[in-house]
Amino acid sequence: MGDAQKLKKMTLVVAIVISLVAIVISVVMCATPTPAPAPVFRYSANRKVVSREFGHVSKIIHQTWDTIESIPPCCEPVITNNLFLNPDWNYKFYSRDDRRRVIAEHFDARILAAFDKLPTSTASADLFRNCVLFVYGGAYFDIKSACGRLTRTLEHAAGRLVYFKWPYGLGPNDHPHHAATFLFWPAGHWVLKRVIDEIVRRIHISSPQQINNFITLVTGPNVYSAVVCAHVPFEYMLYTDDYFENSFQHDGTGGEYYTYMKSRNMHWSQQKS
């Protein structure tokens, strides 16, 4: 075979290889989904709280998990101690099925559709906690969280909204980032309905991937903080940035909850796509 023929054959082989590589790259790129961009949300208030209108909180502790049987064992002593410290408060537990039932019974089809769109249990609990407090009033705690004496806290609040600032730095906005671990609300309050409506709006304009990846913005503490701080002036809050000198604890299990959840890939931060 002459040199010219060898060169022609080599050129053809190189061209075929380049074409095959280009095809493989194209297939891989098509198979890899483009990450959903971070949604940009704005919220503005056309009404402000003008008095201490957050009294009359029902003495009910609300908590939720997928099922009562699947609650992490490390959380059970925390729940028991919370109830021991607050014997005059009633306790209500809600499974994931209960969450949907409450929303279906008390809210319209748009809110139920938003709930049904949520891709994770964490996101559904985010929306639910605001809805259940709007219906019944009371206190909501995360399943891992340890509380102090609730009646004493509300007496100190004297009609102000109890607001727990996240103690580990501010959120991305110019308002104090709320630790949604603890919520106290009177039933039917209009500000809480604004929180629910804004969460629902954000769910409906977000893709499931965006909800998953930016859950704090869509259903979590960022949206709660934005709405509440837009409507409630600081003077009408009982505001704490140290969990009332640590009489409340974000994680009452001393870290066992996070070990349990992350070892099973169940923590919300591991559910991003």
GROMACS .gro file of C-alpha atoms in nm:
model
  273
    1MET     CA    1   0.000   0.000   0.000
    2GLY     CA    2   0.138   0.337  -0.103
    3ASP     CA    3   0.196   0.627   0.133
    4ALA     CA    4  -0.096   0.819  -0.019
    5GLN     CA    5  -0.335   0.531   0.041
    6LYS     CA    6  -0.210   0.485   0.400
    7LEU     CA    7  -0.264   0.856   0.471
    8LYS     CA    8  -0.611   0.843   0.318
    9LYS     CA    9  -0.704   0.540   0.528
   10MET     CA   10  -0.567   0.698   0.848
   11THR     CA   11  -0.758   1.018   0.779
   12LEU     CA   12  -1.079   0.818   0.735
   13VAL     CA   13  -1.022   0.629   1.063
   14VAL     CA   14  -0.959   0.955   1.252
   15ALA     CA   15  -1.276   1.107   1.104
   16ILE     CA   16  -1.480   0.804   1.210
   17VAL     CA   17  -1.337   0.817   1.564
   18ILE     CA   18  -1.410   1.189   1.595
   19SER     CA   19  -1.768   1.132   1.475
   20LEU     CA   20  -1.821   0.850   1.726
   21VAL     CA   21  -1.685   1.063   2.012
   22ALA     CA   22  -1.915   1.348   1.910
   23ILE     CA   23  -2.214   1.112   1.912
   24VAL     CA   24  -2.126   0.977   2.258
   25ILE     CA   25  -2.086   1.329   2.400
   26SER     CA   26  -2.419   1.430   2.248
   27VAL     CA   27  -2.597   1.129   2.397
   28VAL     CA   28  -2.446   1.188   2.743
   29MET     CA   29  -2.538   1.555   2.740
   30CYS     CA   30  -2.895   1.478   2.637
   31ALA     CA   31  -2.924   1.213   2.908
   32THR     CA   32  -2.796   1.450   3.179
   33PRO     CA   33  -3.073   1.688   3.285
   34THR     CA   34  -2.984   2.054   3.305
   35PRO     CA   35  -3.010   2.167   3.667
   36ALA     CA   36  -3.316   2.382   3.727
   37PRO     CA   37  -3.214   2.744   3.792
   38ALA     CA   38  -3.277   2.895   4.133
   39PRO     CA   39  -3.618   3.059   4.135
   40VAL     CA   40  -3.636   3.429   4.212
   41PHE     CA   41  -3.926   3.528   4.436
   42ARG     CA   42  -4.046   3.866   4.555
   43TYR     CA   43  -4.303   3.937   4.822
   44SER     CA   44  -4.448   4.274   4.916
   45ALA     CA   45  -4.707   4.353   5.182
   46ASN     CA   46  -5.004   4.586   5.146
   47ARG     CA   47  -5.110   4.552   5.508
   48LYS     CA   48  -4.929   4.567   5.842
   49VAL     CA   49  -5.009   4.439   6.188
   50VAL     CA   50  -5.084   4.737   6.412
   51SER     CA   51  -5.147   4.576   6.751
   52ARG     CA   52  -5.067   4.276   6.969
   53GLU     CA   53  -5.312   4.047   6.792
   54PHE     CA   54  -5.143   3.709   6.837
   55GLY     CA   55  -5.300   3.605   7.168
   56HIS     CA   56  -5.553   3.326   7.221
   57VAL     CA   57  -5.318   3.050   7.107
   58SER     CA   58  -5.488   2.713   7.158
   59LYS     CA   59  -5.310   2.478   7.398
   60ILE     CA   60  -5.241   2.215   7.134
   61ILE     CA   61  -4.900   2.079   7.029
   62HIS     CA   62  -4.901   1.965   6.665
   63GLN     CA   63  -4.635   1.731   6.526
   64THR     CA   64  -4.605   1.527   6.209
   65TRP     CA   65  -4.404   1.243   6.058
   66ASP     CA   66  -4.476   0.995   5.782
   67THR     CA   67  -4.616   0.743   6.032
   68ILE     CA   68  -4.601   0.723   6.409
   69GLU     CA   69  -4.420   0.389   6.379
   70SER     CA   70  -4.139   0.541   6.171
   71ILE     CA   71  -4.048   0.825   6.409
   72PRO     CA   72  -3.671   0.800   6.478
   73PRO     CA   73  -3.625   0.628   6.816
   74CYS     CA   74  -3.399   0.909   6.938
   75CYS     CA   75  -3.693   1.151   6.914
   76GLU     CA   76  -3.928   0.957   7.141
   77PRO     CA   77  -3.771   1.072   7.473
   78VAL     CA   78  -3.780   1.432   7.346
   79ILE     CA   79  -4.153   1.411   7.274
   80THR     CA   80  -4.217   1.251   7.613
   81ASN     CA   81  -4.029   1.526   7.795
   82ASN     CA   82  -4.206   1.801   7.599
   83LEU     CA   83  -4.540   1.661   7.716
   84PHE     CA   84  -4.415   1.621   8.072
   85LEU     CA   85  -4.319   1.989   8.085
   86ASN     CA   86  -4.658   2.092   7.946
   87PRO     CA   87  -4.926   1.870   8.106
   88ASP     CA   88  -5.202   2.126   8.038
   89TRP     CA   89  -5.146   2.109   7.661
   90ASN     CA   90  -5.311   1.858   7.427
   91TYR     CA   91  -5.103   1.665   7.177
   92LYS     CA   92  -5.196   1.585   6.816
   93PHE     CA   93  -4.987   1.372   6.584
   94TYR     CA   94  -5.041   1.362   6.207
   95SER     CA   95  -4.916   1.106   5.958
   96ARG     CA   96  -4.848   1.194   5.596
   97ASP     CA   97  -5.198   1.071   5.508
   98ASP     CA   98  -5.342   1.290   5.785
   99ARG     CA   99  -5.172   1.595   5.635
  100ARG     CA  100  -5.358   1.551   5.309
  101ARG     CA  101  -5.686   1.484   5.488
  102VAL     CA  102  -5.663   1.806   5.692
  103ILE     CA  103  -5.584   2.014   5.383
  104ALA     CA  104  -5.857   1.847   5.175
  105GLU     CA  105  -6.115   1.910   5.450
  106HIS     CA  106  -6.031   2.273   5.525
  107PHE     CA  107  -5.878   2.432   5.212
  108ASP     CA  108  -5.965   2.482   4.848
  109ALA     CA  109  -5.863   2.279   4.544
  110ARG     CA  110  -5.570   2.507   4.456
  111ILE     CA  111  -5.405   2.448   4.794
  112LEU     CA  112  -5.471   2.073   4.778
  113ALA     CA  113  -5.323   2.061   4.426
  114ALA     CA  114  -5.012   2.238   4.555
  115PHE     CA  115  -4.982   1.983   4.837
  116ASP     CA  116  -5.017   1.694   4.589
  117LYS     CA  117  -4.742   1.843   4.370
  118LEU     CA  118  -4.481   1.836   4.649
  119PRO     CA  119  -4.214   1.575   4.575
  120THR     CA  120  -4.092   1.503   4.930
  121SER     CA  121  -4.232   1.444   5.275
  122THR     CA  122  -4.028   1.737   5.406
  123ALA     CA  123  -4.193   1.978   5.164
  124SER     CA  124  -4.540   1.847   5.244
  125ALA     CA  125  -4.472   1.893   5.617
  126ASP     CA  126  -4.362   2.252   5.547
  127LEU     CA  127  -4.695   2.343   5.390
  128PHE     CA  128  -4.896   2.135   5.636
  129ARG     CA  129  -4.762   2.295   5.954
  130ASN     CA  130  -4.889   2.636   5.847
  131CYS     CA  131  -5.224   2.491   5.740
  132VAL     CA  132  -5.286   2.297   6.060
  133LEU     CA  133  -5.205   2.602   6.273
  134PHE     CA  134  -5.438   2.815   6.063
  135VAL     CA  135  -5.721   2.566   6.122
  136TYR     CA  136  -5.671   2.485   6.491
  137GLY     CA  137  -5.416   2.729   6.628
  138GLY     CA  138  -5.156   2.616   6.880
  139ALA     CA  139  -4.789   2.528   6.865
  140TYR     CA  140  -4.599   2.331   6.603
  141PHE     CA  141  -4.264   2.164   6.675
  142ASP     CA  142  -4.034   1.960   6.456
  143ILE     CA  143  -4.023   1.598   6.570
  144LYS     CA  144  -3.666   1.633   6.704
  145SER     CA  145  -3.715   1.963   6.888
  146ALA     CA  146  -3.725   2.016   7.265
  147CYS     CA  147  -3.945   2.288   7.409
  148GLY     CA  148  -3.965   2.477   7.734
  149ARG     CA  149  -4.281   2.561   7.926
  150LEU     CA  150  -4.519   2.686   7.662
  151THR     CA  151  -4.774   2.869   7.874
  152ARG     CA  152  -4.497   3.072   8.033
  153THR     CA  153  -4.365   3.165   7.688
  154LEU     CA  154  -4.707   3.284   7.571
  155GLU     CA  155  -4.764   3.481   7.889
  156HIS     CA  156  -4.434   3.656   7.824
  157ALA     CA  157  -4.539   3.719   7.462
  158ALA     CA  158  -4.854   3.899   7.584
  159GLY     CA  159  -5.019   3.897   7.243
  160ARG     CA  160  -4.701   3.936   7.038
  161LEU     CA  161  -4.599   3.683   6.773
  162VAL     CA  162  -4.335   3.444   6.906
  163TYR     CA  163  -4.052   3.458   6.652
  164PHE     CA  164  -3.747   3.230   6.672
  165LYS     CA  165  -3.462   3.371   6.467
  166TRP     CA  166  -3.232   3.106   6.322
  167PRO     CA  167  -2.930   3.150   6.553
  168TYR     CA  168  -2.662   3.038   6.308
  169GLY     CA  169  -2.658   3.343   6.082
  170LEU     CA  170  -2.905   3.536   5.871
  171GLY     CA  171  -3.084   3.404   5.568
  172PRO     CA  172  -3.019   3.539   5.218
  173ASN     CA  173  -3.272   3.820   5.255
  174ASP     CA  174  -3.262   4.136   5.462
  175HIS     CA  175  -3.506   4.003   5.720
  176PRO     CA  176  -3.410   3.778   6.014
  177HIS     CA  177  -3.424   3.418   5.901
  178HIS     CA  178  -3.687   3.229   6.102
  179ALA     CA  179  -3.617   2.890   6.258
  180ALA     CA  180  -3.936   2.715   6.150
  181THR     CA  181  -3.870   2.450   6.414
  182PHE     CA  182  -4.114   2.625   6.650
  183LEU     CA  183  -4.433   2.805   6.547
  184PHE     CA  184  -4.706   2.961   6.765
  185TRP     CA  185  -5.027   3.096   6.608
  186PRO     CA  186  -5.386   3.173   6.696
  187ALA     CA  187  -5.633   2.997   6.466
  188GLY     CA  188  -5.743   3.178   6.153
  189HIS     CA  189  -5.489   3.459   6.160
  190TRP     CA  190  -5.473   3.656   5.835
  191VAL     CA  191  -5.091   3.676   5.831
  192LEU     CA  192  -5.062   3.298   5.846
  193LYS     CA  193  -5.308   3.273   5.557
  194ARG     CA  194  -5.077   3.504   5.360
  195VAL     CA  195  -4.790   3.264   5.438
  196ILE     CA  196  -4.995   2.971   5.306
  197ASP     CA  197  -5.101   3.159   4.993
  198GLU     CA  198  -4.743   3.261   4.912
  199ILE     CA  199  -4.614   2.905   4.960
  200VAL     CA  200  -4.888   2.777   4.730
  201ARG     CA  201  -4.807   3.042   4.469
  202ARG     CA  202  -4.440   2.944   4.473
  203ILE     CA  203  -4.522   2.574   4.445
  204HIS     CA  204  -4.742   2.630   4.140
  205ILE     CA  205  -4.478   2.834   3.952
  206SER     CA  206  -4.190   2.597   4.038
  207SER     CA  207  -4.096   2.265   3.883
  208PRO     CA  208  -4.066   1.957   4.108
  209GLN     CA  209  -3.687   1.981   4.062
  210GLN     CA  210  -3.685   2.344   4.177
  211ILE     CA  211  -3.899   2.255   4.479
  212ASN     CA  212  -3.653   1.981   4.568
  213ASN     CA  213  -3.339   2.185   4.520
  214PHE     CA  214  -3.463   2.513   4.667
  215ILE     CA  215  -3.704   2.385   4.929
  216THR     CA  216  -3.630   2.658   5.184
  217LEU     CA  217  -3.727   2.921   4.927
  218VAL     CA  218  -4.045   2.749   4.809
  219THR     CA  219  -4.198   2.589   5.120
  220GLY     CA  220  -3.953   2.638   5.406
  221PRO     CA  221  -3.826   2.906   5.644
  222ASN     CA  222  -3.720   3.156   5.376
  223VAL     CA  223  -4.073   3.209   5.248
  224TYR     CA  224  -4.215   3.210   5.603
  225SER     CA  225  -3.963   3.475   5.707
  226ALA     CA  226  -4.027   3.691   5.403
  227VAL     CA  227  -4.404   3.701   5.451
  228VAL     CA  228  -4.412   3.735   5.830
  229CYS     CA  229  -4.149   4.009   5.841
  230ALA     CA  230  -4.328   4.197   5.564
  231HIS     CA  231  -4.648   4.213   5.769
  232VAL     CA  232  -4.541   4.206   6.135
  233PRO     CA  233  -4.332   4.496   6.270
  234PHE     CA  234  -4.062   4.402   6.518
  235GLU     CA  235  -4.249   4.573   6.803
  236TYR     CA  236  -4.526   4.314   6.773
  237MET     CA  237  -4.291   4.017   6.801
  238LEU     CA  238  -4.154   3.835   7.102
  239TYR     CA  239  -3.822   3.788   6.928
  240THR     CA  240  -3.546   3.552   7.032
  241ASP     CA  241  -3.212   3.479   6.867
  242ASP     CA  242  -3.096   3.232   7.133
  243TYR     CA  243  -3.406   3.011   7.170
  244PHE     CA  244  -3.497   3.190   7.494
  245GLU     CA  245  -3.156   3.125   7.648
  246ASN     CA  246  -3.166   2.771   7.509
  247SER     CA  247  -3.478   2.669   7.700
  248PHE     CA  248  -3.593   2.556   7.355
  249GLN     CA  249  -3.361   2.335   7.148
  250HIS     CA  250  -3.363   2.301   6.772
  251ASP     CA  251  -3.229   1.946   6.811
  252GLY     CA  252  -3.324   1.791   7.142
  253THR     CA  253  -3.150   1.464   7.055
  254GLY     CA  254  -2.796   1.598   7.082
  255GLY     CA  255  -2.717   1.517   6.719
  256GLU     CA  256  -2.858   1.165   6.713
  257TYR     CA  257  -3.143   1.270   6.484
  258TYR     CA  258  -2.907   1.396   6.214
  259THR     CA  259  -2.690   1.085   6.238
  260TYR     CA  260  -2.999   0.866   6.206
  261MET     CA  261  -3.143   1.057   5.910
  262LYS     CA  262  -2.823   1.106   5.713
  263SER     CA  263  -2.711   0.745   5.757
  264ARG     CA  264  -3.033   0.647   5.578
  265ASN     CA  265  -3.020   0.926   5.316
  266MET     CA  266  -3.346   1.062   5.459
  267HIS     CA  267  -3.245   1.417   5.548
  268TRP     CA  268  -3.397   1.691   5.329
  269SER     CA  269  -3.052   1.813   5.225
  270GLN     CA  270  -2.986   1.471   5.066
  271GLN     CA  271  -3.301   1.482   4.854
  272LYS     CA  272  -3.179   1.742   4.606
  273SER     CA  273  -3.167   1.636   4.241
   0.00000   0.00000   0.00000
